Amino acid sequence: MTQPGYDALADLYSETFPSAYQTALERHTIAAFAELVGDGPAEGVVVDVGCGLGGITADLTARGLEVIGVDPSRGMLDIARRDHPHLEFACDDALLGSVDFDGRPVRAILARYSLIHVPPADVPAVLARWAALTGPGALVAVAGQSTDTPGEIVEFDHVVRRAWRWHPDALARALADAGFDEEWRMTSRPDVLHRFPDVHLVARRRP
């Protein structure tokens, strides 16, 4: 449960990405996810997996949700806690094995550009853990670099640590196998800020 790459680059990351969002599309997808969570039947806490510097955790909190930011990088969490001292953060990885929910149910899980760092062979175990933590109607949102080749899951040269790009259909299939049915997806094309297509996909825990 360590992230030495992100620990070493935490200060530089904070200087390079002072905003939680690079584009309006990213901001709007989180807003749509937050609205869907707020309107849903589930109650409890939202878990921001791979919260990094805490910007998305702060945004979701400002939108009226109770949120726990979770990240395996203590360096990133140090900055998150410094910049957002009123928010709740925990050091853990995507399996969420040591987070203290204090009896609160999990109403939604967000993994924004963090599940990409989980080896594909380990993703089913992560999603099964998320299914075990959530009840019917709970939401999961996953965002990351994508691919245009149907079914493809391919490793790419991430600057910090190993990472994989998932075709949206492959991601949706993995979520479905874990008990989450797709609600919607948003895909975008490469541009000056993004080398690859991106996908934002939201799924709901089936009964």
XYZ file of N, CA and C in Angstrom:
621
model
N 0.841 -1.192 0.000
C 0.000 0.000 0.000
C 0.882 1.250 0.000
N 1.739 1.343 -1.015
C 2.597 2.515 -1.151
C 2.541 3.021 -2.571
N 2.886 4.277 -2.728
C 2.957 4.898 -4.037
C 4.215 5.757 -4.084
N 5.417 5.134 -4.156
C 6.644 5.921 -4.102
C 6.760 6.940 -5.225
N 6.228 6.604 -6.407
C 6.289 7.561 -7.509
C 5.516 8.827 -7.213
N 4.292 8.664 -6.736
C 3.471 9.829 -6.408
C 3.991 10.538 -5.161
N 4.565 9.797 -4.214
C 5.159 10.442 -3.049
C 6.267 11.393 -3.477
N 7.146 10.914 -4.343
C 8.292 11.717 -4.771
C 7.872 12.930 -5.587
N 6.765 12.818 -6.310
C 6.347 13.886 -7.218
C 5.188 14.711 -6.668
N 4.834 14.527 -5.413
C 3.640 15.181 -4.875
C 3.709 16.705 -4.990
N 4.816 17.298 -4.595
C 4.939 18.755 -4.660
C 4.898 19.241 -6.105
N 5.615 18.555 -6.996
C 5.606 18.934 -8.410
C 4.220 18.759 -9.001
N 3.536 17.694 -8.627
C 2.176 17.442 -9.109
C 1.257 18.580 -8.683
N 1.410 19.021 -7.445
C 0.585 20.114 -6.933
C 0.836 21.408 -7.708
N 2.088 21.667 -8.058
C 2.423 22.877 -8.816
C 1.953 22.777 -10.264
N 2.051 21.575 -10.835
C 1.716 21.388 -12.252
C 0.211 21.369 -12.477
N -0.537 20.797 -11.511
C -1.987 20.672 -11.645
C -2.675 21.355 -10.463
N -2.681 22.692 -10.448
C -3.301 23.402 -9.319
C -4.812 23.235 -9.260
N -5.431 22.879 -10.403
C -6.873 22.653 -10.443
C -7.154 21.160 -10.525
N -8.259 20.741 -9.944
C -8.643 19.332 -10.004
C -9.053 18.911 -11.409
N -9.411 19.868 -12.243
C -9.906 19.567 -13.582
C -9.037 20.246 -14.636
N -8.784 19.516 -15.711
C -8.070 20.093 -16.836
C -9.028 20.660 -17.884
N -10.240 20.135 -17.936
C -11.190 20.566 -18.948
C -12.578 20.729 -18.332
N -13.412 21.472 -19.051
C -14.799 21.631 -18.619
C -15.538 20.301 -18.658
N -15.199 19.440 -19.608
C -15.856 18.138 -19.700
C -15.622 17.322 -18.434
N -14.392 17.328 -17.929
C -14.097 16.598 -16.701
C -14.935 17.136 -15.541
N -15.027 18.440 -15.452
C -15.803 19.065 -14.374
C -17.278 18.710 -14.487
N -17.801 18.699 -15.708
C -19.227 18.428 -15.899
C -19.555 16.954 -15.639
N -18.635 16.039 -15.944
C -18.922 14.631 -15.674
C -18.991 14.372 -14.168
N -18.135 15.036 -13.401
C -18.204 14.895 -11.950
C -19.487 15.528 -11.407
N -19.871 16.657 -11.968
C -21.119 17.297 -11.546
C -22.311 16.389 -11.829
N -22.314 15.744 -12.992
C -23.410 14.834 -13.337
C -23.422 13.623 -12.413
N -22.251 13.101 -12.101
C -22.150 11.982 -11.164
C -22.663 12.386 -9.789
N -22.253 13.550 -9.310
C -22.686 14.013 -7.985
C -24.195 14.187 -7.933
N -24.767 14.719 -8.993
C -26.225 14.905 -9.034
C -26.930 13.550 -9.011
N -26.379 12.582 -9.741
C -26.981 11.255 -9.778
C -26.916 10.599 -8.393
N -25.795 10.778 -7.715
C -25.667 10.233 -6.363
C -26.678 10.889 -5.429
N -26.768 12.214 -5.494
C -27.676 12.938 -4.622
C -29.134 12.598 -4.848
N -29.484 12.270 -6.083
C -30.868 11.945 -6.408
C -31.209 10.479 -6.183
N -30.198 9.654 -5.902
C -30.416 8.220 -5.817
C -30.995 7.777 -4.494
N -31.391 6.503 -4.425
C -32.030 5.981 -3.210
C -31.037 5.633 -2.103
N -29.771 5.420 -2.465
C -28.795 4.996 -1.470
C -28.397 6.151 -0.566
N -28.020 5.810 0.661
C -27.532 6.802 1.608
C -26.154 6.382 2.098
N -25.411 7.347 2.654
C -24.109 7.038 3.212
C -23.026 7.922 2.655
N -21.822 7.356 2.566
C -20.631 8.111 2.227
C -20.184 7.792 0.806
N -19.576 8.784 0.159
C -18.952 8.601 -1.150
C -17.457 8.398 -0.921
N -16.879 7.413 -1.578
C -15.449 7.135 -1.440
C -14.743 7.569 -2.723
N -13.809 8.498 -2.578
C -13.019 9.002 -3.699
C -11.707 8.234 -3.722
N -11.653 7.165 -4.527
C -10.498 6.270 -4.577
C -9.406 6.883 -5.449
N -8.222 7.026 -4.872
C -7.143 7.694 -5.591
C -7.366 9.189 -5.607
N -7.701 9.739 -4.455
C -8.114 11.151 -4.375
C -6.978 12.121 -4.613
N -5.734 11.661 -4.525
C -4.609 12.541 -4.787
C -4.576 13.747 -3.872
N -4.593 14.927 -4.474
C -4.485 16.176 -3.725
C -5.799 16.617 -3.089
N -6.865 15.872 -3.318
C -8.127 16.138 -2.630
C -9.057 17.117 -3.309
N -8.736 17.544 -4.516
C -9.587 18.525 -5.188
C -10.972 18.016 -5.509
N -11.071 16.778 -5.975
C -12.380 16.208 -6.289
C -13.147 15.916 -5.008
N -12.452 15.440 -3.981
C -13.087 15.236 -2.681
C -13.725 16.529 -2.194
N -13.004 17.621 -2.341
C -13.523 18.932 -1.924
C -14.722 19.345 -2.766
N -14.658 19.110 -4.071
C -15.757 19.493 -4.950
C -17.013 18.696 -4.613
N -16.875 17.396 -4.424
C -18.035 16.576 -4.086
C -18.624 16.988 -2.742
N -17.765 17.334 -1.792
C -18.248 17.798 -0.493
C -19.017 19.102 -0.632
N -18.492 20.014 -1.449
C -19.173 21.286 -1.676
C -20.530 21.092 -2.343
N -20.705 19.968 -3.035
C -21.985 19.660 -3.685
C -22.949 18.952 -2.734
N -22.592 18.881 -1.458
C -23.508 18.367 -0.451
C -23.365 16.910 -0.110
N -22.305 16.261 -0.579
C -22.111 14.843 -0.307
C -21.112 14.639 0.830
N -21.285 13.571 1.591
C -20.311 13.179 2.599
C -19.273 12.301 1.912
N -18.002 12.683 2.002
C -16.970 12.058 1.178
C -15.754 11.682 2.029
N -15.171 10.524 1.721
C -13.870 10.136 2.232
C -12.911 10.065 1.051
N -11.834 10.825 1.100
C -10.793 10.729 0.089
C -9.785 9.669 0.488
N -9.489 8.742 -0.420
C -8.593 7.620 -0.125
C -7.465 7.602 -1.156
N -6.232 7.454 -0.662
C -5.091 7.384 -1.570
C -3.958 6.617 -0.898
N -3.192 5.815 -1.660
C -2.058 5.101 -1.071
C -0.804 5.949 -0.933
N -0.803 7.154 -1.512
C 0.374 8.020 -1.444
C 0.282 8.953 -0.242
N 1.172 8.757 0.716
C 1.171 9.628 1.891
C 1.611 11.046 1.525
N 2.465 11.162 0.514
C 2.879 12.486 0.070
C 1.723 13.285 -0.492
N 0.903 12.656 -1.309
C -0.270 13.332 -1.865
C -1.264 13.663 -0.754
N -1.442 12.730 0.185
C -2.387 12.965 1.277
C -1.917 14.086 2.198
N -0.617 14.234 2.387
C -0.110 15.336 3.212
C -0.560 16.677 2.636
N -0.483 16.805 1.323
C -0.905 18.049 0.678
C -2.419 18.190 0.743
N -3.137 17.091 0.528
C -4.602 17.129 0.599
C -5.066 17.582 1.976
N -4.458 17.045 3.005
C -4.853 17.423 4.368
C -4.458 18.858 4.682
N -3.345 19.303 4.149
C -2.928 20.697 4.359
C -3.888 21.660 3.687
N -4.264 21.346 2.445
C -5.106 22.267 1.679
C -6.582 22.144 2.019
N -6.994 21.000 2.557
C -8.411 20.769 2.874
C -8.531 20.180 4.279
N -8.161 20.922 5.294
C -8.112 20.364 6.657
C -9.474 19.956 7.207
N -10.559 20.431 6.601
C -11.893 20.111 7.078
C -12.434 18.814 6.487
N -11.694 18.193 5.573
C -12.180 16.993 4.896
C -11.584 15.733 5.509
N -12.192 14.594 5.185
C -11.768 13.298 5.730
C -10.960 12.536 4.684
N -9.760 12.117 5.075
C -8.887 11.366 4.174
C -8.375 10.117 4.885
N -8.063 9.093 4.091
C -7.519 7.850 4.622
C -6.474 7.316 3.659
N -5.442 6.690 4.203
C -4.392 6.092 3.381
C -4.741 4.626 3.139
N -5.040 4.306 1.900
C -5.392 2.931 1.539
C -5.344 2.825 0.021
N -5.388 1.582 -0.476
C -5.405 1.364 -1.912
C -6.823 1.082 -2.386
N -6.963 0.655 -3.639
C -8.288 0.504 -4.233
C -9.122 -0.586 -3.585
N -8.498 -1.518 -2.870
C -9.264 -2.574 -2.201
C -9.979 -2.074 -0.947
N -9.591 -0.903 -0.465
C -10.280 -0.272 0.670
C -10.355 -1.215 1.871
N -9.254 -1.898 2.126
C -9.262 -2.893 3.180
C -9.110 -2.349 4.582
N -8.599 -1.111 4.707
C -8.350 -0.588 6.055
C -9.086 0.715 6.351
N -9.931 1.179 5.433
C -10.678 2.413 5.668
C -11.726 2.194 6.753
N -11.781 3.100 7.722
C -12.774 3.026 8.784
C -14.012 3.822 8.370
N -15.053 3.127 8.000
C -16.283 3.798 7.594
C -17.162 4.150 8.788
N -16.771 3.718 9.971
C -17.474 4.066 11.208
C -18.965 3.739 11.112
N -19.271 2.589 10.539
C -20.657 2.140 10.444
C -21.466 2.769 9.337
N -20.854 3.666 8.570
C -21.588 4.341 7.494
C -21.649 3.467 6.251
N -22.822 3.355 5.621
C -22.881 2.629 4.353
C -22.175 3.420 3.249
N -21.744 2.708 2.226
C -21.104 3.346 1.070
C -22.150 3.522 -0.017
N -22.443 4.772 -0.356
C -23.470 5.035 -1.360
C -22.899 5.186 -2.766
N -21.599 5.455 -2.867
C -20.989 5.619 -4.188
C -19.476 5.530 -4.055
N -18.838 5.089 -5.136
C -17.382 5.016 -5.218
C -16.949 5.680 -6.517
N -15.981 6.561 -6.417
C -15.409 7.236 -7.576
C -13.947 6.840 -7.696
N -13.541 6.395 -8.880
C -12.136 6.084 -9.153
C -11.737 6.844 -10.413
N -11.250 8.033 -10.207
C -10.933 8.924 -11.320
C -9.431 8.873 -11.599
N -9.061 8.227 -12.717
C -7.663 8.071 -13.114
C -6.841 7.392 -12.025
N -7.447 6.446 -11.327
C -6.742 5.676 -10.311
C -6.825 4.170 -10.566
N -7.974 3.685 -11.019
C -8.084 2.262 -11.329
C -7.129 1.874 -12.464
N -6.689 2.854 -13.237
C -5.741 2.581 -14.331
C -4.447 1.971 -13.812
N -4.111 2.208 -12.538
C -2.853 1.711 -11.986
C -2.976 0.305 -11.396
N -4.166 -0.240 -11.385
C -4.367 -1.606 -10.882
C -4.153 -2.583 -12.033
N -3.253 -3.559 -11.888
C -3.075 -4.535 -12.962
C -4.405 -5.173 -13.348
N -4.671 -5.322 -14.638
C -5.974 -5.847 -15.078
C -6.374 -7.155 -14.407
N -5.415 -8.021 -14.121
C -5.750 -9.287 -13.477
C -6.283 -9.087 -12.064
N -5.967 -7.943 -11.453
C -6.415 -7.663 -10.089
C -7.705 -6.847 -10.036
N -8.129 -6.306 -11.159
C -9.317 -5.454 -11.174
C -10.577 -6.202 -10.737
N -10.814 -7.456 -11.174
C -12.022 -8.142 -10.698
C -12.111 -8.230 -9.177
N -10.997 -8.446 -8.494
C -11.012 -8.505 -7.032
C -11.352 -7.151 -6.434
N -10.843 -6.079 -7.048
C -11.162 -4.733 -6.573
C -12.651 -4.454 -6.738
N -13.200 -4.768 -7.909
C -14.614 -4.499 -8.160
C -15.509 -5.386 -7.287
N -15.074 -6.607 -7.028
C -15.841 -7.473 -6.124
C -15.861 -6.888 -4.714
N -14.751 -6.317 -4.299
C -14.700 -5.657 -2.987
C -15.648 -4.467 -2.957
N -15.682 -3.680 -4.022
C -16.605 -2.547 -4.079
C -18.054 -3.028 -4.019
N -18.335 -4.138 -4.699
C -19.694 -4.679 -4.657
C -20.053 -5.118 -3.243
N -19.079 -5.672 -2.522
C -19.337 -6.115 -1.154
C -19.578 -4.941 -0.213
N -18.991 -3.803 -0.525
C -19.135 -2.618 0.325
C -20.426 -1.840 0.068
N -21.051 -2.072 -1.067
C -22.197 -1.268 -1.478
C -23.469 -2.103 -1.521
N -24.602 -1.417 -1.464
C -25.880 -2.078 -1.574
C -26.567 -1.744 -2.885
N -27.737 -2.310 -3.126
C -28.481 -2.035 -4.355
C -28.687 -0.534 -4.556
N -28.445 -0.084 -5.776
C -28.634 1.328 -6.101
C -27.402 2.176 -5.940
N -26.366 1.668 -5.270
C -25.131 2.435 -5.104
C -24.461 2.624 -6.465
N -23.707 3.692 -6.577
C -23.092 4.050 -7.852
C -21.577 3.900 -7.806
N -21.021 3.549 -8.948
C -19.571 3.529 -9.149
C -19.267 4.328 -10.402
N -18.284 5.211 -10.313
C -17.829 5.974 -11.473
C -16.339 5.734 -11.664
N -15.958 5.384 -12.883
C -14.556 5.126 -13.202
C -14.169 5.992 -14.396
N -13.035 6.657 -14.289
C -12.521 7.455 -15.400
C -11.077 7.085 -15.654
N -10.682 7.133 -16.921
C -9.288 6.836 -17.241
C -9.016 6.935 -18.720
N -7.763 6.776 -19.057
C -7.376 6.748 -20.454
C -7.948 5.499 -21.112
N -8.348 5.649 -22.368
C -9.083 4.579 -23.035
C -8.379 4.182 -24.331
N -9.071 3.356 -25.105
C -8.565 2.871 -26.387
C -9.727 2.754 -27.355
N -9.425 2.781 -28.631
C -10.468 2.664 -29.654
C -10.688 1.228 -30.118
N -9.831 0.317 -29.719
C -9.937 -1.062 -30.180
C -10.868 -1.857 -29.267
N -11.980 -2.363 -29.799
C -12.950 -3.067 -28.951
C -12.314 -4.169 -28.108
N -12.657 -4.138 -26.824
C -12.184 -5.169 -25.912
C -10.754 -5.017 -25.437
N -10.061 -4.033 -25.934
C -8.630 -3.925 -25.648
C -8.357 -3.376 -24.247
N -7.381 -3.966 -23.588
C -6.797 -3.453 -22.349
C -5.298 -3.456 -22.582
N -4.682 -2.290 -22.619
C -3.290 -2.204 -23.032
C -2.499 -1.334 -22.062
N -1.299 -1.770 -21.727
C -0.431 -0.975 -20.860
C 0.124 0.211 -21.647
N 0.303 1.335 -20.974
C 0.880 2.507 -21.631
C 1.923 3.150 -20.726
N 2.686 4.062 -21.284
C 3.845 4.646 -20.607
C 3.429 5.835 -19.737
N 2.794 5.532 -18.629
C 2.433 6.573 -17.668
C 3.699 7.131 -17.032
N 3.707 8.438 -16.775
C 4.926 9.093 -16.309
C 5.296 8.693 -14.885
N 4.336 8.257 -14.065
C 4.612 7.992 -12.654
C 4.785 6.502 -12.369
N 3.847 5.685 -12.815
C 3.935 4.254 -12.533
C 3.150 3.476 -13.569
N 3.214 2.150 -13.517
C 2.550 1.314 -14.510
C 1.054 1.645 -14.567
N 0.519 1.622 -15.790
C -0.894 1.961 -15.980
C -1.411 1.271 -17.237
N -2.744 1.107 -17.272
C -3.394 0.421 -18.378
C -4.579 1.237 -18.885
N -4.764 1.193 -20.205
C -5.930 1.820 -20.842
C -6.964 0.733 -21.141
N -8.217 1.042 -20.815
C -9.316 0.098 -21.026
C -10.273 0.635 -22.093
N -10.634 -0.226 -23.047
C -11.739 0.146 -23.935
C -13.008 0.247 -23.091
N -13.881 1.228 -23.366
C -15.087 1.399 -22.548
C -15.932 0.132 -22.416
N -16.038 -0.651 -23.486
C -16.838 -1.867 -23.403
C -16.204 -2.887 -22.458
N -14.875 -2.965 -22.449
C -14.188 -3.882 -21.536
C -14.385 -3.450 -20.091
N -14.351 -2.142 -19.871
C -14.574 -1.618 -18.523
C -16.005 -1.897 -18.070
N -16.964 -1.658 -18.946
C -18.364 -1.921 -18.614
C -18.598 -3.395 -18.332
N -17.929 -4.253 -19.083
C -18.090 -5.699 -18.883
C -17.522 -6.120 -17.531
N -16.377 -5.572 -17.144
C -15.784 -5.906 -15.848
C -16.692 -5.454 -14.704
N -17.280 -4.281 -14.841
C -18.213 -3.788 -13.831
C -19.463 -4.661 -13.770
N -19.971 -5.053 -14.939
C -21.164 -5.901 -14.970
C -20.895 -7.249 -14.300
N -19.718 -7.805 -14.531
C -19.367 -9.088 -13.908
C -19.343 -8.978 -12.383
N -19.083 -7.753 -11.874
C -19.025 -7.542 -10.426
C -20.375 -7.145 -9.839
N -21.380 -6.946 -10.709
C -22.713 -6.616 -10.202
C -23.142 -5.184 -10.404
N -22.429 -4.447 -11.295
C -22.767 -3.053 -11.564
C -23.195 -2.890 -13.020
N -24.390 -2.366 -13.240
C -24.902 -2.161 -14.592
C -24.671 -0.720 -15.032
N -24.179 -0.570 -16.240
C -23.838 0.754 -16.760
C -25.058 1.670 -16.814
N -24.877 2.888 -16.325
C -25.884 3.947 -16.425
C -25.589 4.852 -17.617
N -24.366 5.325 -17.699
C -23.967 6.151 -18.831
C -22.448 6.204 -18.931
N -22.001 6.604 -20.106
C -20.568 6.808 -20.318
C -20.352 8.079 -21.132
N -19.208 8.686 -20.952
C -18.788 9.843 -21.737
C -17.381 9.556 -22.251
N -17.194 9.665 -23.545
C -15.868 9.466 -24.109
C -15.420 10.744 -24.801
N -14.124 10.958 -24.816
C -13.571 12.147 -25.459
C -12.346 11.766 -26.281
N -12.028 12.604 -27.233
C -10.940 12.338 -28.159
C -9.630 12.930 -27.646
N -8.493 12.426 -28.126
C -7.208 13.039 -27.765
C -7.168 14.506 -28.182
N -6.440 15.305 -27.400
C -6.282 16.727 -27.723
C -4.930 17.182 -27.192
N -4.731 18.482 -27.078
C -3.431 18.986 -26.649
C -3.110 18.590 -25.202
N -4.125 18.258 -24.408
C -3.921 17.877 -23.016
C -3.970 16.369 -22.787
N -4.480 15.636 -23.762
C -4.696 14.201 -23.579
C -4.129 13.441 -24.779
N -3.220 12.498 -24.511
C -2.616 11.716 -25.600
C -3.565 10.671 -26.157
N -4.503 10.229 -25.326
C -5.365 9.108 -25.686
C -6.826 9.501 -25.528
N -7.734 8.689 -26.071
C -9.142 8.889 -25.716
C -9.320 8.701 -24.213
N -10.316 9.347 -23.654
C -10.659 9.188 -22.245
C -12.082 8.640 -22.136
N -12.344 7.925 -21.047
C -13.692 7.453 -20.782
C -14.062 7.779 -19.347
N -15.311 8.232 -19.158
C -15.925 8.377 -17.840
C -17.167 7.492 -17.874
N -17.229 6.512 -16.984
C -18.317 5.540 -17.020
C -18.923 5.402 -15.634
N -20.241 5.472 -15.568
C -20.974 5.353 -14.306
C -21.858 4.110 -14.356
N -21.810 3.320 -13.296
C -22.610 2.090 -13.219
C -23.302 2.022 -11.862
N -24.408 1.311 -11.821
C -25.206 1.204 -10.598
C -25.247 -0.252 -10.101
N -25.126 -0.410 -8.804
C -25.182 -1.736 -8.191
C -26.570 -2.314 -8.378
N -26.617 -3.488 -8.995
C -27.926 -4.088 -9.231
C -28.467 -4.720 -7.941
N -29.780 -4.906 -7.833
C -30.385 -5.526 -6.631
C -29.855 -6.943 -6.415
